[in-house]
mmCIF file of C-alpha atoms in Angstrom:
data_model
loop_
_atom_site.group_PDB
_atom_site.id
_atom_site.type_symbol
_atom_site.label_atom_id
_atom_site.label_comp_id
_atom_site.label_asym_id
_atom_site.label_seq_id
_atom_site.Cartn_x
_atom_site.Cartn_y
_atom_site.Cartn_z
ATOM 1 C CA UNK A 17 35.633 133.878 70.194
ATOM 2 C CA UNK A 18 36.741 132.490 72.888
ATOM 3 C CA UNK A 19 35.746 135.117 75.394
ATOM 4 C CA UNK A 20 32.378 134.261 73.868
ATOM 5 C CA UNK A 21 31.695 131.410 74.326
ATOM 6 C CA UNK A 22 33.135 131.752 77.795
ATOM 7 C CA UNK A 23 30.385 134.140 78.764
ATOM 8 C CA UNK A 24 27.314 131.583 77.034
ATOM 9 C CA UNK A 25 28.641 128.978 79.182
ATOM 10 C CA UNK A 26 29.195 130.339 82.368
ATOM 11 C CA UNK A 27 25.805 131.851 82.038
ATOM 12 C CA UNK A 28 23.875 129.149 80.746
ATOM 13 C CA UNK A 29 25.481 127.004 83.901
ATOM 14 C CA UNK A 30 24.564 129.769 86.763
ATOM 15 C CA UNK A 31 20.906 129.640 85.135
ATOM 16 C CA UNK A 32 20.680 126.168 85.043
ATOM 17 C CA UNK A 33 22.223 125.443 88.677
ATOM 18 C CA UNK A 34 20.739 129.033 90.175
ATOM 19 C CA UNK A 35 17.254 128.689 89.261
ATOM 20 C CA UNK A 36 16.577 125.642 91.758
ATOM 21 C CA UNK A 37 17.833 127.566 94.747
ATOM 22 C CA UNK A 38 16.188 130.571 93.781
ATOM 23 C CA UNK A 39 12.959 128.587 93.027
ATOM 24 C CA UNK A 40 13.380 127.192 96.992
ATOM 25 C CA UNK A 41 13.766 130.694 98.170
ATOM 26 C CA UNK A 42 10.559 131.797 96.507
ATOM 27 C CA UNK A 43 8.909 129.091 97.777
ATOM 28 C CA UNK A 44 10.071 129.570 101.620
ATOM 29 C CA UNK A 45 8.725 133.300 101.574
ATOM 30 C CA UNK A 46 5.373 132.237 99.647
ATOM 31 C CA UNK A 47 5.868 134.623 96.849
ATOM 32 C CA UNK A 48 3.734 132.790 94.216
ATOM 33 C CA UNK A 49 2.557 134.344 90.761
ATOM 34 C CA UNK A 50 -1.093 136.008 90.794
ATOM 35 C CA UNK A 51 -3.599 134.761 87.660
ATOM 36 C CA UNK A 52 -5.776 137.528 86.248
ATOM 37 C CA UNK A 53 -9.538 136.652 86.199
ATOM 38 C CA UNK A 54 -10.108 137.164 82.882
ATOM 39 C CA UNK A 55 -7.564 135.217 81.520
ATOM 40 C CA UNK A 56 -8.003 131.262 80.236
ATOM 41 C CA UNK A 57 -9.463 129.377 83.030
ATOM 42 C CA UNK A 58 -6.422 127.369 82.427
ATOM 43 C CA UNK A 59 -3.710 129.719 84.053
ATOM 44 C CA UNK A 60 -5.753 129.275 87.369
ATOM 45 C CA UNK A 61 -3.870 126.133 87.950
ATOM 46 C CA UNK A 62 -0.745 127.837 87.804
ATOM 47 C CA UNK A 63 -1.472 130.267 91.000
ATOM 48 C CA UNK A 64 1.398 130.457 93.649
ATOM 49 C CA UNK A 65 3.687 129.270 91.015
ATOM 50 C CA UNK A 66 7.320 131.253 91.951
ATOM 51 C CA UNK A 67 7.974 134.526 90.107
ATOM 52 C CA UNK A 68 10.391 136.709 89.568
ATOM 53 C CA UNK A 69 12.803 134.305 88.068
ATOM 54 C CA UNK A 70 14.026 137.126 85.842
ATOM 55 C CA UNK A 71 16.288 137.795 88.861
ATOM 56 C CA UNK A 72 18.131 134.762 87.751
ATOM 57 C CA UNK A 73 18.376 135.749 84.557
ATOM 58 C CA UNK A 74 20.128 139.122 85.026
ATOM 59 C CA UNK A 75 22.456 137.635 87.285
ATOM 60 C CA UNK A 76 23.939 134.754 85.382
ATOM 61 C CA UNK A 77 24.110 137.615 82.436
ATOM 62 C CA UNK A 78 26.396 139.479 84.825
ATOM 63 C CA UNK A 79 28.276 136.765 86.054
ATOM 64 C CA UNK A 80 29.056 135.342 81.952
ATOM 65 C CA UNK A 81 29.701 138.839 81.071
ATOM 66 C CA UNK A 82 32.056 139.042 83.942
ATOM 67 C CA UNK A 83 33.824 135.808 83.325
ATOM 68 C CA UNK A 84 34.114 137.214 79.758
ATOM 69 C CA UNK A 85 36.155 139.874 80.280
ATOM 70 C CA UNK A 86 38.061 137.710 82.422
ATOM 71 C CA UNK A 87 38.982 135.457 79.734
ATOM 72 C CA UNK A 88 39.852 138.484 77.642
ATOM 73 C CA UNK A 89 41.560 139.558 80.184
ATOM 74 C CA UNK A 90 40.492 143.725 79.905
ATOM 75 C CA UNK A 91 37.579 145.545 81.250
ATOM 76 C CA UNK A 92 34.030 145.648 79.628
ATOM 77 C CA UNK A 93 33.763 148.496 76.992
ATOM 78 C CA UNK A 94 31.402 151.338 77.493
ATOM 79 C CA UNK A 95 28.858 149.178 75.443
ATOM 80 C CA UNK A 96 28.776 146.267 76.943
ATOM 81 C CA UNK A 97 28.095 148.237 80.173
ATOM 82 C CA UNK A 98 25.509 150.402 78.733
ATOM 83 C CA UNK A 99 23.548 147.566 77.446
ATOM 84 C CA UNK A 100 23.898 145.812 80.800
ATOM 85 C CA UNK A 101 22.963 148.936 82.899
ATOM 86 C CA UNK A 102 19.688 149.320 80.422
ATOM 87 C CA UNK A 103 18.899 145.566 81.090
ATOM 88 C CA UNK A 104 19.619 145.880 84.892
ATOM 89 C CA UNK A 105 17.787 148.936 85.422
ATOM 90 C CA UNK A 106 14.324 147.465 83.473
ATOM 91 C CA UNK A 107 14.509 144.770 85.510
ATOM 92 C CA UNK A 108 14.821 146.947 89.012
ATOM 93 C CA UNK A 109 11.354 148.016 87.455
ATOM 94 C CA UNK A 110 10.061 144.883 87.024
ATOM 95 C CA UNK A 111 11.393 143.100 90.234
ATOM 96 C CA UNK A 112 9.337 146.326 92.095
ATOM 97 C CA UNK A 113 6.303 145.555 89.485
ATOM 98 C CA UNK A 114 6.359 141.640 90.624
ATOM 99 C CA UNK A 115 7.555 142.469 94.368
ATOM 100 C CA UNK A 116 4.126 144.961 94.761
ATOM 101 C CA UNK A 117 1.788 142.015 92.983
ATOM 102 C CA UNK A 118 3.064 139.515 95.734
ATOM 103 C CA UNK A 119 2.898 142.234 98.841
ATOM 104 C CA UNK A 120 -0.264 143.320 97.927
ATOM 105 C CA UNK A 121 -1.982 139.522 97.200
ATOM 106 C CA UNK A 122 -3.265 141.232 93.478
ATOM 107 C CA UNK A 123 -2.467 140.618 89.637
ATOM 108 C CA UNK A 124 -1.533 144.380 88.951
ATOM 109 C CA UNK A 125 1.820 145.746 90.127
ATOM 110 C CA UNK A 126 3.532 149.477 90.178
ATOM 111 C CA UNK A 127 0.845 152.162 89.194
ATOM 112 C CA UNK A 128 1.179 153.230 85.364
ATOM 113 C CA UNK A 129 2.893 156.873 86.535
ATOM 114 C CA UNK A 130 5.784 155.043 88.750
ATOM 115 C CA UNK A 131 6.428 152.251 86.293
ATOM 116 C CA UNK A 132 6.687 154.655 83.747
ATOM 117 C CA UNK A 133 8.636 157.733 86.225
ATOM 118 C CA UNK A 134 11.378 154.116 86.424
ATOM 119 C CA UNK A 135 11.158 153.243 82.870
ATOM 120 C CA UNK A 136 11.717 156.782 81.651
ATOM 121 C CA UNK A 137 14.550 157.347 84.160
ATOM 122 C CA UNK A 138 16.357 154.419 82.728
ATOM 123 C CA UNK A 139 15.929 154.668 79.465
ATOM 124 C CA UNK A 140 16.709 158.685 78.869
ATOM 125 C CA UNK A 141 19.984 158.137 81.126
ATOM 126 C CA UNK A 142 21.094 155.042 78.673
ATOM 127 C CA UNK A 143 19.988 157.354 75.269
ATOM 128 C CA UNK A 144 21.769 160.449 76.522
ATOM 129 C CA UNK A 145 25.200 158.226 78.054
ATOM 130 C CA UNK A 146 25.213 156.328 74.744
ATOM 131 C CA UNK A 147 25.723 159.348 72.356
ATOM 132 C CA UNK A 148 29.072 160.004 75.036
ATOM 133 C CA UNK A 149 32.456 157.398 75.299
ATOM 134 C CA UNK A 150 34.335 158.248 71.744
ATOM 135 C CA UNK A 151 36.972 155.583 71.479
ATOM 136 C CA UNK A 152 40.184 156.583 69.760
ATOM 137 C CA UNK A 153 38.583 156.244 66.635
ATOM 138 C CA UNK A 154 35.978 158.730 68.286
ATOM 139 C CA UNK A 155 33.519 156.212 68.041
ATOM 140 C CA UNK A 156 30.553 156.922 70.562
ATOM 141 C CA UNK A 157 28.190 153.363 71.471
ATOM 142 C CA UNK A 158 25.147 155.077 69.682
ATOM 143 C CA UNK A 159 24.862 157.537 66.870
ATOM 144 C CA UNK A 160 22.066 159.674 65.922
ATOM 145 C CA UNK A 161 21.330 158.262 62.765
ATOM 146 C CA UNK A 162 18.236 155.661 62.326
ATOM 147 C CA UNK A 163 19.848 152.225 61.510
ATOM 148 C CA UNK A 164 18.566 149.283 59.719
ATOM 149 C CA UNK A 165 21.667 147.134 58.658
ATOM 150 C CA UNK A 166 23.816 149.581 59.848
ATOM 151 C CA UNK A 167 23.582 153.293 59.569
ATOM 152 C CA UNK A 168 21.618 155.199 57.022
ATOM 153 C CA UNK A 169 21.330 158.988 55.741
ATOM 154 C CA UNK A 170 18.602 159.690 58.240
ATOM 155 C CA UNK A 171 20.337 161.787 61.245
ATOM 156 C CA UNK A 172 18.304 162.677 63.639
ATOM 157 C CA UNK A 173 20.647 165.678 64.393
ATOM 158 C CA UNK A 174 19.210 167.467 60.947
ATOM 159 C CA UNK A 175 18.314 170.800 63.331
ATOM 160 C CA UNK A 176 21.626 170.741 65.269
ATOM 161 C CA UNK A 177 22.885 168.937 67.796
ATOM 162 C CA UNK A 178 20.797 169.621 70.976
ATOM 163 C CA UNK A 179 17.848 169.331 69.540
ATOM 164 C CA UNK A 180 19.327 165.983 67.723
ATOM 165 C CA UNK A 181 20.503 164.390 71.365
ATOM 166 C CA UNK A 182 16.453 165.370 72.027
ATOM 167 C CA UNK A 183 14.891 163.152 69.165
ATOM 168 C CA UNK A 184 17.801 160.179 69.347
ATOM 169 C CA UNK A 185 16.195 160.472 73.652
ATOM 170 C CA UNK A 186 12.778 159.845 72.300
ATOM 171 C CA UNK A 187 13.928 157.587 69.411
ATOM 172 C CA UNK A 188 15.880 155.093 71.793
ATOM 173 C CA UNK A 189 13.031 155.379 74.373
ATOM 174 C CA UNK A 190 10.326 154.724 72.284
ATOM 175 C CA UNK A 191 12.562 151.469 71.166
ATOM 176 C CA UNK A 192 13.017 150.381 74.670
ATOM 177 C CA UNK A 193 9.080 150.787 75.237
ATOM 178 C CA UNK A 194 8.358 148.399 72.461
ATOM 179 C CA UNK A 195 10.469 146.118 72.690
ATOM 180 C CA UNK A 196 10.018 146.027 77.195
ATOM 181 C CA UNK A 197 6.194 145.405 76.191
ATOM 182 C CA UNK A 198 6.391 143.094 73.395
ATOM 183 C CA UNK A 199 8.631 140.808 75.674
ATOM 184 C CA UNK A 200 6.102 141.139 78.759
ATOM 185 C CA UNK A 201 3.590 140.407 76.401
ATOM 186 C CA UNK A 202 4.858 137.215 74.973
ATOM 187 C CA UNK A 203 5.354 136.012 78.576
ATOM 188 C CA UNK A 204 1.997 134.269 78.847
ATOM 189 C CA UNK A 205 2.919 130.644 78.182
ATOM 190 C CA UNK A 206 5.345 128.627 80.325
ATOM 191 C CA UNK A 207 8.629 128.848 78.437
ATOM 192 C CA UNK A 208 7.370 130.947 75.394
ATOM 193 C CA UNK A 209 8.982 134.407 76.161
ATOM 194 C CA UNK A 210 12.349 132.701 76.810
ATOM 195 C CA UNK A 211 12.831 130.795 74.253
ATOM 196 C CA UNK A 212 12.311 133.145 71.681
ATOM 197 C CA UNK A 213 13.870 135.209 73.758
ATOM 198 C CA UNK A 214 16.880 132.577 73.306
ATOM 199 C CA UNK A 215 16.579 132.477 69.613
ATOM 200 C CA UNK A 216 16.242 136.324 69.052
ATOM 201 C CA UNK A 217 19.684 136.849 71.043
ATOM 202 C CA UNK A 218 21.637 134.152 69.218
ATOM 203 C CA UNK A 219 20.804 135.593 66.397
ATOM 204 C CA UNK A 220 22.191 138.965 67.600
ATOM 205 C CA UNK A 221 25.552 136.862 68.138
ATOM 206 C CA UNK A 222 26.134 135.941 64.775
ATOM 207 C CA UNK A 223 25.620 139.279 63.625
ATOM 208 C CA UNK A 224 27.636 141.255 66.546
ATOM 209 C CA UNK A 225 30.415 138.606 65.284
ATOM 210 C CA UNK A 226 29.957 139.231 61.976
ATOM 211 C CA UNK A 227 30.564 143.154 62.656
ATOM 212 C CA UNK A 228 33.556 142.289 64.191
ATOM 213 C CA UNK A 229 35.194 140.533 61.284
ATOM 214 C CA UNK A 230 34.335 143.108 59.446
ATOM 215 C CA UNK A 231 34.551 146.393 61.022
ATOM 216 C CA UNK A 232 35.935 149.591 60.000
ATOM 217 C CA UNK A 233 38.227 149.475 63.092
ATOM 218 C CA UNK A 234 39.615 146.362 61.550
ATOM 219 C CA UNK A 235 40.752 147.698 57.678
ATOM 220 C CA UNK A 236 42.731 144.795 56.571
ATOM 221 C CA UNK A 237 39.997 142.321 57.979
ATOM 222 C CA UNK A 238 36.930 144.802 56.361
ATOM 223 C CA UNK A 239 34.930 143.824 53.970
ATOM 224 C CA UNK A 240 33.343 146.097 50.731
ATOM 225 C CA UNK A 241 31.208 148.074 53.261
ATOM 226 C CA UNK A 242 32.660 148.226 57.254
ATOM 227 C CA UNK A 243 30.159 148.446 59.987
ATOM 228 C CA UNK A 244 30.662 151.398 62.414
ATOM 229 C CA UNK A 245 29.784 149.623 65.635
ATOM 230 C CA UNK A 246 32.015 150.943 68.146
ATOM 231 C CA UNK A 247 32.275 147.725 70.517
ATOM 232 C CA UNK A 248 30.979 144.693 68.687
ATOM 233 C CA UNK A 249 32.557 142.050 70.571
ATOM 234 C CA UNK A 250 31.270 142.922 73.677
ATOM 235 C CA UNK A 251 27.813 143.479 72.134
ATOM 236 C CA UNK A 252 28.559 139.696 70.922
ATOM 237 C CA UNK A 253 29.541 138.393 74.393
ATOM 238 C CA UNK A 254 26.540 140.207 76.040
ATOM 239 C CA UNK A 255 24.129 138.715 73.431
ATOM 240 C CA UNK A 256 25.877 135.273 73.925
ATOM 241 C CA UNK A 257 25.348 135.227 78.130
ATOM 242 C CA UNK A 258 21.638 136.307 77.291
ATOM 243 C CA UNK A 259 21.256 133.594 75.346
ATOM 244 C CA UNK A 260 23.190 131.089 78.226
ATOM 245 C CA UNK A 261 20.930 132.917 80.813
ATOM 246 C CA UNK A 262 17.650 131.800 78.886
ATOM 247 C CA UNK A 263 18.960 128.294 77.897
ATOM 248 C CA UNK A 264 19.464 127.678 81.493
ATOM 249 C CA UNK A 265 16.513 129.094 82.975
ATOM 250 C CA UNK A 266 14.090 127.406 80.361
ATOM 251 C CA UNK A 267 15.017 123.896 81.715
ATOM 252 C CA UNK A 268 12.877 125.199 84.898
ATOM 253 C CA UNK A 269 10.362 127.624 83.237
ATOM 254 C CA UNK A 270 9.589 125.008 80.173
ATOM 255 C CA UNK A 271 5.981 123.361 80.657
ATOM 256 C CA UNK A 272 4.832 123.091 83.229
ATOM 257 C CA UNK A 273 6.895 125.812 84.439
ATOM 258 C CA UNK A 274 8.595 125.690 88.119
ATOM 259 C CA UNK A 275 9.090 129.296 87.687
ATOM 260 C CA UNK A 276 7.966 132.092 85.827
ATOM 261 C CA UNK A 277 10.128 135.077 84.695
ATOM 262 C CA UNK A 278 7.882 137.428 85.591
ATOM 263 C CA UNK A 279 8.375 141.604 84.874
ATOM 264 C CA UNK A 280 11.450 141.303 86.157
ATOM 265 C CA UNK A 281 12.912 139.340 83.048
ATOM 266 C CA UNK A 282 10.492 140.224 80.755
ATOM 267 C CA UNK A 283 11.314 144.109 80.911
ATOM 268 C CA UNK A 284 15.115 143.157 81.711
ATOM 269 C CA UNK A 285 15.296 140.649 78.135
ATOM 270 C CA UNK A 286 13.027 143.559 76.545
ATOM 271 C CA UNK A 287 15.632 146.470 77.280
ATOM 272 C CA UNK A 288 18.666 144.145 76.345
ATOM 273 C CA UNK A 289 17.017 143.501 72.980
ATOM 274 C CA UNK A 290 16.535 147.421 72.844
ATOM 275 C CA UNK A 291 20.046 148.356 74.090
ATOM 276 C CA UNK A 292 21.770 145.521 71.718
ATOM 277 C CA UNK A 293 20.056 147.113 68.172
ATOM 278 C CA UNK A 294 20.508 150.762 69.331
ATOM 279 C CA UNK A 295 24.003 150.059 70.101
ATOM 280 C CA UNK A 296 24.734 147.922 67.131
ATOM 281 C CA UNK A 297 23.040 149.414 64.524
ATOM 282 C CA UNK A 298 19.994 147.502 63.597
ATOM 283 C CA UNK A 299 17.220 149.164 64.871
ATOM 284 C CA UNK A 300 14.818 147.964 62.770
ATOM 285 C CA UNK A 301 16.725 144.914 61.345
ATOM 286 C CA UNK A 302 15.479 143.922 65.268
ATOM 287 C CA UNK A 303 12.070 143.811 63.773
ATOM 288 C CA UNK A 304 12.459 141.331 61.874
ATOM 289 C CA UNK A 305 14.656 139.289 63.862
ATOM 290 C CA UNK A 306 12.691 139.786 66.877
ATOM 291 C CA UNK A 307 9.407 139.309 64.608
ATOM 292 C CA UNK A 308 6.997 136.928 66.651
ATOM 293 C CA UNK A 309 7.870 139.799 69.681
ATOM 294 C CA UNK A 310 6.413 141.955 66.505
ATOM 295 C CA UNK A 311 3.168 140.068 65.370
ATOM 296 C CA UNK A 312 2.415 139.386 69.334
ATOM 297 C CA UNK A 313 2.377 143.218 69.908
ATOM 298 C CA UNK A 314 0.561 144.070 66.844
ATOM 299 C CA UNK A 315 -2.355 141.281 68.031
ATOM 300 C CA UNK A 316 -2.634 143.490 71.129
ATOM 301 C CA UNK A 317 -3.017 146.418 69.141
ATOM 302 C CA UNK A 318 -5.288 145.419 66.661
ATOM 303 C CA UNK A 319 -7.807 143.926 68.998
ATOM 304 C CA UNK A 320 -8.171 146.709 71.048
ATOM 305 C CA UNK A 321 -8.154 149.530 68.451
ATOM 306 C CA UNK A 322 -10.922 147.057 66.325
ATOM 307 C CA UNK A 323 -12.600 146.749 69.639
ATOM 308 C CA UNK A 324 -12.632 150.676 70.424
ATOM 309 C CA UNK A 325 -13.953 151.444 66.354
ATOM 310 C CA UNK A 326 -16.463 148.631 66.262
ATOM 311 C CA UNK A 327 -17.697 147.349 69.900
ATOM 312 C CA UNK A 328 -16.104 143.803 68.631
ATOM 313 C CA UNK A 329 -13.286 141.883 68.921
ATOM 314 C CA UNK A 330 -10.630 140.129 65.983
ATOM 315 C CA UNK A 331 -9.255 137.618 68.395
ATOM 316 C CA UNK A 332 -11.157 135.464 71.044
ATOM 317 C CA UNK A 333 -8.255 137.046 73.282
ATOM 318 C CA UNK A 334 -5.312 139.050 73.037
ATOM 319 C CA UNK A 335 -2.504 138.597 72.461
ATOM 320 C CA UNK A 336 -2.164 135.992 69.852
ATOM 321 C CA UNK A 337 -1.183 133.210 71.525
ATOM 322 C CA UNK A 338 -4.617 133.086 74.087
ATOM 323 C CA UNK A 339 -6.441 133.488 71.098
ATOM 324 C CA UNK A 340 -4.950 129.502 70.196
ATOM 325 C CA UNK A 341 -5.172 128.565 73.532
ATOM 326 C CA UNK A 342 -8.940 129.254 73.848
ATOM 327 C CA UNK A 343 -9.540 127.889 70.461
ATOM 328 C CA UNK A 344 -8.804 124.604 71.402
ATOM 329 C CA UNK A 345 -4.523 124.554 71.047
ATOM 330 C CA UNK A 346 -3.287 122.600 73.596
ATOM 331 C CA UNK A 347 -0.020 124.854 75.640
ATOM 332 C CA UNK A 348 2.676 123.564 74.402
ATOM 333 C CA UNK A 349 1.931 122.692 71.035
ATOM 334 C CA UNK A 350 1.344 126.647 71.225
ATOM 335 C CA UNK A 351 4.448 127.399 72.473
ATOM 336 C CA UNK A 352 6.450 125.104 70.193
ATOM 337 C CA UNK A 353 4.936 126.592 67.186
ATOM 338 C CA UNK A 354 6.042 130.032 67.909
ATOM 339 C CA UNK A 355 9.414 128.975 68.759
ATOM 340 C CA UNK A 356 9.898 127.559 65.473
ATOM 341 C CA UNK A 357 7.845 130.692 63.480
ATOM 342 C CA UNK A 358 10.774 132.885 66.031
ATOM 343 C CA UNK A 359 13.423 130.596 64.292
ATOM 344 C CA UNK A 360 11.943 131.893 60.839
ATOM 345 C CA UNK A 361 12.053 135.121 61.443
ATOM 346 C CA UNK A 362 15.653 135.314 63.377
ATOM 347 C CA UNK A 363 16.848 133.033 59.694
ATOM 348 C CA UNK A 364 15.418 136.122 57.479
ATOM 349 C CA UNK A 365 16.708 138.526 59.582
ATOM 350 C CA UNK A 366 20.509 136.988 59.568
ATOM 351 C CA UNK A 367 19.703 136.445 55.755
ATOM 352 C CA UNK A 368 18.423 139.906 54.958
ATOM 353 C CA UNK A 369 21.739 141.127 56.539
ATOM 354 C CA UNK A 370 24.301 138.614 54.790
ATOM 355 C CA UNK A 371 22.774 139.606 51.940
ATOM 356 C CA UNK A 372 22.814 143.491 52.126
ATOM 357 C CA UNK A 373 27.051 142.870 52.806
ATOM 358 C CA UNK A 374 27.383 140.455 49.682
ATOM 359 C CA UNK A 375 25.083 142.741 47.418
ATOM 360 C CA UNK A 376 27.902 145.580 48.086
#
């Protein structure tokens, strides 16, 4: 526990203290965010505003996590490392993404073939090296069974195991894809990605703690039904410096925002979220826990496949939140709104899991 909370608050202070240096770098080199045209006439205000900040982010994550182990005195497991490496890598992708914007003086990054060539790359190296690493329980970080509280009866290595390493690939990747976009969607209001962001990963604490009171590496501690999660301390202490990382960064991104995140944090937070409920496994447990990230992604959807069928559109704009914003929703009373509605969801989530262990 201790280790823990040693990796929140080492985090949450590099954020906090970081970001201001960072945001003084950003603004020495000029590299200011770019406001699509089409957007509310609002965001125009908020041109040359430093991005990138998800560069902050990553690192206080890596410096808690660090600290971490420190305090527990051992190395990071081959989860904790995975999840960081998936995290890292997204946001190489993003930082490129955001670093093209700025060099080029235009609101659209990478081209849609190299952001996904990077994407792919990182996310079919993370599937592939987190079905390897048995433990000496020969526990490997992933399995390739779909999980929603914890492993079901649904392996995805029914037609052997080549073909099953194939399927988890496209499983975990199509995860990753999701939950990469439904972050970088959400970040469209000062402070609204991270602090859901915040909420959604200390939710993922409690649970990755809860795992480890009760996992089947741990008999005499185990409860009625173990959880198989190879490394859930670690996953805990990586989910905790997430959550440290956005709590410090938010003082400087909340409205009106010094700093945005940009792709660089929104891919990076996306992948973590990803990597954390592959790796833990509560793949779709993350849905509800992460559901604002859900409902955002599903406005997206619906407006443009209404749009395509019908010539007309559900929303006034897409996603949800500029749909409030142009009808009349003032920013932050926005933003504060789907915090708490992220709150809800993270509660039910943590609920619908309890429960499921004190049903058994």
């Amino acid at each position: 526990m201790i280790a823990i909370l040693a990796g929140a608050g080492v985090s949450l202070l590099v954020a906090l203290f970081g970001t201001p240096l960072f945001i003084r770098f950003l603004v020495h080199r000029n590299y200011g965010q770019f406001v699509r045209q089409d957007g509310p006439t609002a965001h125009f205000t908020k041109r040359g505003t430093p991005t990138m900040g998800g560069v902050v982010i990553i690192g206080a994550t890596l410096v808690g996590v660090a600290v971490s182990m420190l305090v527990a005195g051992r190395p990071p497991s081959a989860s904790a490392l995975l999840c960081l490496y998936l995290m890292t890598g997204l946001g190489i992708v993003g930082f490129l993404d955001d670093f093209t914007k700025i060099r080029k003086q235009r609101s659209l990054g990478l081209t849609a073939k190299a952001k996904i060539v990077g994407q792919g790359f990182v996310g079919i190296s993370f599937a592939i090296l987190a079905l390897q690493f048995p433990n000496d329980n020969a526990r490997t970080p992933a399995s390739t069974r779909i999980s929603f509280l914890r492993d079901t009866n649904l392996d995805l290595a029914f037609a052997g195991v080549t073909v099953g390493l194939i399927l988890f690939v496209v499983w975990a990747n199509f995860l990753i894809t999701a939950w990469s976009n439904a972050v970088n969607l959400t970040d469209g209001l000062d402070g609204l990605a991270t602090g859901v962001s915040l909420v959604v990963f200390g939710a993922y604490v409690l649970v990755c703690i809860w795992q480890l009171n009760q996992s089947c590496q741990r008999l005499a501690a185990a409860g009625p039904r173990c959880y198989e999660v190879r490394d859930p301390q670690d996953l805990a202490i990586v989910a905790a410096a997430i959550m440290g990382a956005c709590f410090g960064f938010l003082w400087w991104n909340a409205s009106p925002a010094r700093i945005f995140m940009g792709d660089t944090g929104s891919l990076a937070l996306g992948g973590a979220l990803a990597g954390i409920s592959i790796l833990s496994r509560t793949e779709i447990l993350a849905a509800i826990i992460g559901g604002l990230f859900v409902i955002i992604v599903m406005s997206d959807v619906i407006q443009i496949g209404f749009f395509k069928l019908t010539g007309r559109r559900v929303f006034k704009m897409a996603p949800l939140h500029h749909h409030f914003e142009l009808s009349g929703w003032g920013e932050v009373t926005i933003v504060i709104r789907f915090w708490l509605i992220a709150g809800l969801f993270a509660a039910l989530g943590m609920g619908v899991f309890y429960a499921e262990w004190v049903a058994t």
